[in-house]
PDB file of C-alpha atoms in Angstrom:
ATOM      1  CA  UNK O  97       0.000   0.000   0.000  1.00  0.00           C
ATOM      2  CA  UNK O  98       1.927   2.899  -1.097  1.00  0.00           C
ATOM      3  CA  UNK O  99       0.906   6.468   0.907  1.00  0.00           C
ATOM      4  CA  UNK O 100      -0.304   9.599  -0.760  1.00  0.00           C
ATOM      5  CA  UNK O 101       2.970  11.236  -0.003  1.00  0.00           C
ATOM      6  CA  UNK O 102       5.200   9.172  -2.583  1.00  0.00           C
ATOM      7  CA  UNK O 103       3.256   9.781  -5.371  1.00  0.00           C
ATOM      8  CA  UNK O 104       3.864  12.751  -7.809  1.00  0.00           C
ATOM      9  CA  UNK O 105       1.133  14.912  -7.290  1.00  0.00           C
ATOM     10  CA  UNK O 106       1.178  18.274  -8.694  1.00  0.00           C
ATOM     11  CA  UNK O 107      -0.146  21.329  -7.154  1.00  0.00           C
ATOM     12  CA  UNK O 108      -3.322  21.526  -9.247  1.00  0.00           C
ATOM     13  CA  UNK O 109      -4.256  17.693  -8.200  1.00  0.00           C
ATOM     14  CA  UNK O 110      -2.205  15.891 -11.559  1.00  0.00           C
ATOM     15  CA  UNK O 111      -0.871  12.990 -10.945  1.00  0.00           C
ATOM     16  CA  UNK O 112       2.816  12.586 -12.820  1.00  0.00           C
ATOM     17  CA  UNK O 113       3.891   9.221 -14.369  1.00  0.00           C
ATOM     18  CA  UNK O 114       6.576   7.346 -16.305  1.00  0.00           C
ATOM     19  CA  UNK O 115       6.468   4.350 -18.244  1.00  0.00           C
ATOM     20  CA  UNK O 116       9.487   2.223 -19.348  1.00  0.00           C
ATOM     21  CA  UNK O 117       8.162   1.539 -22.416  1.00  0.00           C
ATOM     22  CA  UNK O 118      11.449   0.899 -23.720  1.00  0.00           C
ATOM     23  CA  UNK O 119      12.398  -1.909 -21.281  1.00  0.00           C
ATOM     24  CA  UNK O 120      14.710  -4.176 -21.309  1.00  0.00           C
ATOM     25  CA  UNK O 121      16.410  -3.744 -25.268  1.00  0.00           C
ATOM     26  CA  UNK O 122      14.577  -0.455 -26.449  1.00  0.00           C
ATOM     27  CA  UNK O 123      11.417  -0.404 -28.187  1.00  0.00           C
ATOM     28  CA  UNK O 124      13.546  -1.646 -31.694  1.00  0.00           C
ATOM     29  CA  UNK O 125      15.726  -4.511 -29.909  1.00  0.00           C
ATOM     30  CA  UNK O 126      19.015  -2.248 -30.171  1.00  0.00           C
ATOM     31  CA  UNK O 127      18.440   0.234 -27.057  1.00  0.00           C
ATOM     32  CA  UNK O 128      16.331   2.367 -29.200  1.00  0.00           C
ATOM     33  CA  UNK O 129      14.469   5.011 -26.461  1.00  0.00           C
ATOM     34  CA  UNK O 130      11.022   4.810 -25.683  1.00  0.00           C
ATOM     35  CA  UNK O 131      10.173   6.059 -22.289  1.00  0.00           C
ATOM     36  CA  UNK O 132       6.811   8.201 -21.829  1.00  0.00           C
ATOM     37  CA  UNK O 133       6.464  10.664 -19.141  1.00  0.00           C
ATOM     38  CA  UNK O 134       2.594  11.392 -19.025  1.00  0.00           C
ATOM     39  CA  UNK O 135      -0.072  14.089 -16.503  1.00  0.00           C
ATOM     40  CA  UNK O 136      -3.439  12.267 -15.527  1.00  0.00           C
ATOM     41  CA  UNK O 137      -6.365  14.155 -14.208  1.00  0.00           C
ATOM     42  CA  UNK O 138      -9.162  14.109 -12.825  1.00  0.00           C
ATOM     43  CA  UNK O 139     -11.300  16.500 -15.032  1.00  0.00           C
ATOM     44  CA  UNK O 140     -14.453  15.976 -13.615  1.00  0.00           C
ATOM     45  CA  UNK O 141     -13.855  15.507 -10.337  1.00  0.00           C
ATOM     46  CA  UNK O 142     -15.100  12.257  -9.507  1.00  0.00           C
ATOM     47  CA  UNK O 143     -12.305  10.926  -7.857  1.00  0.00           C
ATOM     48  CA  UNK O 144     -10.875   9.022 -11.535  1.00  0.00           C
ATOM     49  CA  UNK O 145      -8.292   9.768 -13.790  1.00  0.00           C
ATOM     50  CA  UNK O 146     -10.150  10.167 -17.100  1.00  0.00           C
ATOM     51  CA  UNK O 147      -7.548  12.774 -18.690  1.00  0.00           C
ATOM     52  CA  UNK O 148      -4.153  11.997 -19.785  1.00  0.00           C
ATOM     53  CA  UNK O 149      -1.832  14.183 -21.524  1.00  0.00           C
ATOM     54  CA  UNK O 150       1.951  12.775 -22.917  1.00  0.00           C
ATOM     55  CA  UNK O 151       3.962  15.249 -21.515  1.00  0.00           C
ATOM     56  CA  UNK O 152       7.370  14.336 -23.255  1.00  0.00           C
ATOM     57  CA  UNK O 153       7.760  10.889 -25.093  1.00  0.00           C
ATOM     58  CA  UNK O 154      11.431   8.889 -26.359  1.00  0.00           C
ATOM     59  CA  UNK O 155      13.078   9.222 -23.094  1.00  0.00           C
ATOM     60  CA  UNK O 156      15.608   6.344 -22.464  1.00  0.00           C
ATOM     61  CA  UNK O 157      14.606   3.856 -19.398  1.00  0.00           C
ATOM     62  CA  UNK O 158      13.073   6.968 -17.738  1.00  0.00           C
ATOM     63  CA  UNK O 159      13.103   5.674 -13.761  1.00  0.00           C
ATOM     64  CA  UNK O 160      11.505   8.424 -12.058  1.00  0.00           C
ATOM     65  CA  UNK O 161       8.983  12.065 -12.245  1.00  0.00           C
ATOM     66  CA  UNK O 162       8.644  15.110 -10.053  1.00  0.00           C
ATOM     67  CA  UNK O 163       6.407  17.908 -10.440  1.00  0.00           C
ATOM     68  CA  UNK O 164       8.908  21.179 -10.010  1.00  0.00           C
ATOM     69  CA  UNK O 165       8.174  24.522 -10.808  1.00  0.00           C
ATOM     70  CA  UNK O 166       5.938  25.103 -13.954  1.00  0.00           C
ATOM     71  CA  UNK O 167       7.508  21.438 -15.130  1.00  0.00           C
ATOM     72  CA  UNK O 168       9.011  17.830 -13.624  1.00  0.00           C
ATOM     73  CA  UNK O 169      12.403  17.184 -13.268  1.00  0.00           C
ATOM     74  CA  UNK O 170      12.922  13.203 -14.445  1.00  0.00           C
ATOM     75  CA  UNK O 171      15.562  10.637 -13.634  1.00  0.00           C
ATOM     76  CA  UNK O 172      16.635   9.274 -17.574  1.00  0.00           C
ATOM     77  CA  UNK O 173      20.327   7.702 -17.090  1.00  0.00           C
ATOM     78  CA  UNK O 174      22.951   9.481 -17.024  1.00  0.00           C
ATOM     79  CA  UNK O 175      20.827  12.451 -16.899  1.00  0.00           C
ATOM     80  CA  UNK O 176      18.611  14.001 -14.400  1.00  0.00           C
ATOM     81  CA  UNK O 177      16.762  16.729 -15.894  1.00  0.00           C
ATOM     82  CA  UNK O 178      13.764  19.646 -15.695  1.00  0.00           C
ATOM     83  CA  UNK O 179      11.261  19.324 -18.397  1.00  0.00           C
ATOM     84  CA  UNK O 180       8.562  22.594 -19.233  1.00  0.00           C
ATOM     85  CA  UNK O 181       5.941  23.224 -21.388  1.00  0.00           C
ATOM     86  CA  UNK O 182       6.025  27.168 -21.996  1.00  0.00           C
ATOM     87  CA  UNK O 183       3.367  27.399 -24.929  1.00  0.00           C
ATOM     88  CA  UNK O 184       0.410  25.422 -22.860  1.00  0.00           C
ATOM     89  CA  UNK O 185      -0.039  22.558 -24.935  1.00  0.00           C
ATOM     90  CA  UNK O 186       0.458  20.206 -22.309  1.00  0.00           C
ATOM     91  CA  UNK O 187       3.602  18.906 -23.775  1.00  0.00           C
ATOM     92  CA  UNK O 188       7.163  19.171 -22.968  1.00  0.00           C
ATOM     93  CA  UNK O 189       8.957  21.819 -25.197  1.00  0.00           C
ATOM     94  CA  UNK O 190      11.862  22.849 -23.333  1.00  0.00           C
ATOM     95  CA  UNK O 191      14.464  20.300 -21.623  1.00  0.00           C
ATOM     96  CA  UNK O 192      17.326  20.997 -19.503  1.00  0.00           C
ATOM     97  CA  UNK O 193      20.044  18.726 -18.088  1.00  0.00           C
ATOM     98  CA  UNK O 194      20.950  19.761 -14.667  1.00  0.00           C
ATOM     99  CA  UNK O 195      22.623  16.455 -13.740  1.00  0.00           C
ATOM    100  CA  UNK O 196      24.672  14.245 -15.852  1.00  0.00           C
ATOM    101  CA  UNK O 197      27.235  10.962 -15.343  1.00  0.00           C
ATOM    102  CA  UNK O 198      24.799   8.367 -13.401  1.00  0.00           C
ATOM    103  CA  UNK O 199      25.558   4.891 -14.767  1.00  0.00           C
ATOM    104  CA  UNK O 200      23.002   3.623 -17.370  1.00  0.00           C
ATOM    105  CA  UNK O 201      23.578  -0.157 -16.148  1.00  0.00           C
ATOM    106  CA  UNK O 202      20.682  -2.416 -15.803  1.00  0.00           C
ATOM    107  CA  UNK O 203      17.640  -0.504 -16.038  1.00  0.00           C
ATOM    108  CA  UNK O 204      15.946  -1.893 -13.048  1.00  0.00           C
ATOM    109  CA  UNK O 205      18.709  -0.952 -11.260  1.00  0.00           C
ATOM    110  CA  UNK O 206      19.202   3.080 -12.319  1.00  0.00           C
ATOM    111  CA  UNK O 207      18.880   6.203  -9.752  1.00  0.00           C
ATOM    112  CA  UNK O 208      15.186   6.700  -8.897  1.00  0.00           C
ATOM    113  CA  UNK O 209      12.977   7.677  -5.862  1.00  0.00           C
ATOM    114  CA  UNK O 210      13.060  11.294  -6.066  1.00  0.00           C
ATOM    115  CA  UNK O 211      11.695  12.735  -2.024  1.00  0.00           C
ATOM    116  CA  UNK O 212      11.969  16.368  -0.706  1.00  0.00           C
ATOM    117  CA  UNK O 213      14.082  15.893   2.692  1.00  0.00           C
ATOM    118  CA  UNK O 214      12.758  18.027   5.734  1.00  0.00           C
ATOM    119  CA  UNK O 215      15.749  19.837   5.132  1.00  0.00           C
ATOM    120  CA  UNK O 216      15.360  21.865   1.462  1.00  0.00           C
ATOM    121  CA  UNK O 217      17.830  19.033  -0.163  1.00  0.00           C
ATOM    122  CA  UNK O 218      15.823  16.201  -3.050  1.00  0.00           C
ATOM    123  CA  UNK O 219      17.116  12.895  -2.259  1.00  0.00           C
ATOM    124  CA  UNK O 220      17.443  10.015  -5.157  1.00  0.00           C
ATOM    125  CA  UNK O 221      18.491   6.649  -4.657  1.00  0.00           C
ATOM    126  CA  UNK O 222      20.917   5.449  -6.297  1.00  0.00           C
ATOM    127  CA  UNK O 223      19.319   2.140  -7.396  1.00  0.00           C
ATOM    128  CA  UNK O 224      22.872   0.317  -7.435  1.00  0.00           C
ATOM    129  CA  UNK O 225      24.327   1.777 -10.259  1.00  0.00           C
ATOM    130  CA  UNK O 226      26.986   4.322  -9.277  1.00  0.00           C
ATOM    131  CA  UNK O 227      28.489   7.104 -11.295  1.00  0.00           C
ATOM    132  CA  UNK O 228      30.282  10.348 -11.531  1.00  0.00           C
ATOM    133  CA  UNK O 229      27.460  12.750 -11.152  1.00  0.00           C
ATOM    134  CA  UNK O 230      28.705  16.395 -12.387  1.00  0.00           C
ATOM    135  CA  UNK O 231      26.404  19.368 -11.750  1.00  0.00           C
ATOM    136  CA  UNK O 232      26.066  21.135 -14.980  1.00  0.00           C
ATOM    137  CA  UNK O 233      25.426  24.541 -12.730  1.00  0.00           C
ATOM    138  CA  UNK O 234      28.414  25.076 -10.994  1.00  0.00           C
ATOM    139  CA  UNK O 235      30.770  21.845 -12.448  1.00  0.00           C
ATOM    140  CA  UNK O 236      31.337  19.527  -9.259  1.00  0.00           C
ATOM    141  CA  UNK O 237      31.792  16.114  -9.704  1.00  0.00           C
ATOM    142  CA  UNK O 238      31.032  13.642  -7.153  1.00  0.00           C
ATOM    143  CA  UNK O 239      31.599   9.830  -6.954  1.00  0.00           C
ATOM    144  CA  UNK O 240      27.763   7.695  -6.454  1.00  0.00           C
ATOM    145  CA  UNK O 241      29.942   4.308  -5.845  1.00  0.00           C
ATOM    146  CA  UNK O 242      28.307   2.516  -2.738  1.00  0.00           C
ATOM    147  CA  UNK O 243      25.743   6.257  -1.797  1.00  0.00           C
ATOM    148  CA  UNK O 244      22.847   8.300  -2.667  1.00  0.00           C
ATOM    149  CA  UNK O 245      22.477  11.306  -3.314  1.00  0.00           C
ATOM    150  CA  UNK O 246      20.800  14.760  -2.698  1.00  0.00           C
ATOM    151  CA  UNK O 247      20.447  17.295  -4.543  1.00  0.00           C
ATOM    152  CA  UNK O 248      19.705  20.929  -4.767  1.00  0.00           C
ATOM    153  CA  UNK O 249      17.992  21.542  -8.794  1.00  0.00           C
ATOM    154  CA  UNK O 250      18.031  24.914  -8.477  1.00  0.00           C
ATOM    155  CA  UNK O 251      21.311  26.007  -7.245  1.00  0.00           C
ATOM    156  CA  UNK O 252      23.338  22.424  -8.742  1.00  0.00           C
ATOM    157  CA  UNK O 253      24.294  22.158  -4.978  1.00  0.00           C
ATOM    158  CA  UNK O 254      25.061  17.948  -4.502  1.00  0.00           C
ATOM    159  CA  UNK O 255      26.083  15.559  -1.758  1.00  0.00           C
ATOM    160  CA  UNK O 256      26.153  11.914  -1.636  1.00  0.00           C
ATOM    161  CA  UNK O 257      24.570  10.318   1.539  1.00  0.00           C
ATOM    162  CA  UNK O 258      25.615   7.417   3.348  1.00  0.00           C
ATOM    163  CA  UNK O 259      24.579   4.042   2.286  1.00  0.00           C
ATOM    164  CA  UNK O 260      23.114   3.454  -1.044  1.00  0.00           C
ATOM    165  CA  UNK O 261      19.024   2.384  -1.603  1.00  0.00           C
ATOM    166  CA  UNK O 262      17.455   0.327  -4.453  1.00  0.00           C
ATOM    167  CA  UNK O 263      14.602   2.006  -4.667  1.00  0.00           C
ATOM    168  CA  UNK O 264      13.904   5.072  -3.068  1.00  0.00           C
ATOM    169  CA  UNK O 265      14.568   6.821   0.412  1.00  0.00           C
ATOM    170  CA  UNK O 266      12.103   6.912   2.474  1.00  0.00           C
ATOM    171  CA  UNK O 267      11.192   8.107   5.619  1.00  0.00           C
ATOM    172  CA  UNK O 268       8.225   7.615   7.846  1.00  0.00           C
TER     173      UNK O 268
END
């Protein structure tokens, strides 16, 4: 039973999702991408999703979504980056990689679990697939072998944490 508070809810009520369509080989056999990141709502307000939008499609083995800002950032090995849509077609037209160098590795097994921390910082888990993370912002490098990490999006502020997760850090 998962809890209300893991989910990627928006502030308007949207619910955020990714599918791996591409898993395991790509969606031609040779790694081609695939991934679809997509917003569900609840137009009518009967409690069911009824409307869904693709936000951004051909993502590679996307692993994880977060409403941020006026967009999501989304985990994509070796990238972590913010994805907008500034024209209000519901779709993703801008993309920006704010994180780069997480190991691709076995899909099942990339960085993932995106959670706000009490303190300001957005954990991820690394999933088991290490790294060298660089911050495209200010151009630190850190090493993800045998941590997690948290991160600050908007400043490109990083830190690993001790131990590493598969999937996700939680905290009740």
């Amino acid at each position: 039973n998962v809890s209300d508070q893991f989910l990627p809810f928006s502030e308007d009520g949207k619910l955020w999702v990714v599918e791996m369509r591409d898993y395991p080989l790509g969606l031609d056999g040779k790694g081609k991408p695939g991934g679809v990141v997509k917003v569900l709502e609840d137009a009518d307000g009967d409690g069911r999703y009824e409307k869904v939008t693709v936000f951004l499609e051909s993502i590679p083995f996307p692993s994880s979504v977060m409403p941020w800002k006026k967009g999501a950032l989304i985990a994509a090995a070796p990238d972590l980056f913010y994805a907008e849509d500034t024209d209000g077609d519901g779709r993703a037209n801008v993309q920006k990689v704010l994180f780069t160098g997480f190991n691709t590795g076995n899909q099942q097994h990339r960085f993932n679990g995106f959670e706000w921390g009490l303190d300001g910082w957005l954990y991820l888990a690394n999933g088991e697939s290490g790294g060298r993370v660089n911050s495209l912002a200010n151009g630190e490098v850190l090493s993800m072998s045998g941590r997690d990490l948290r991160v600050r999006p908007d400043t490109g502020e990083m830190e690993t944490v001790s131990a590493q997760t598969q999937f996700g850090r939680r905290r009740d």
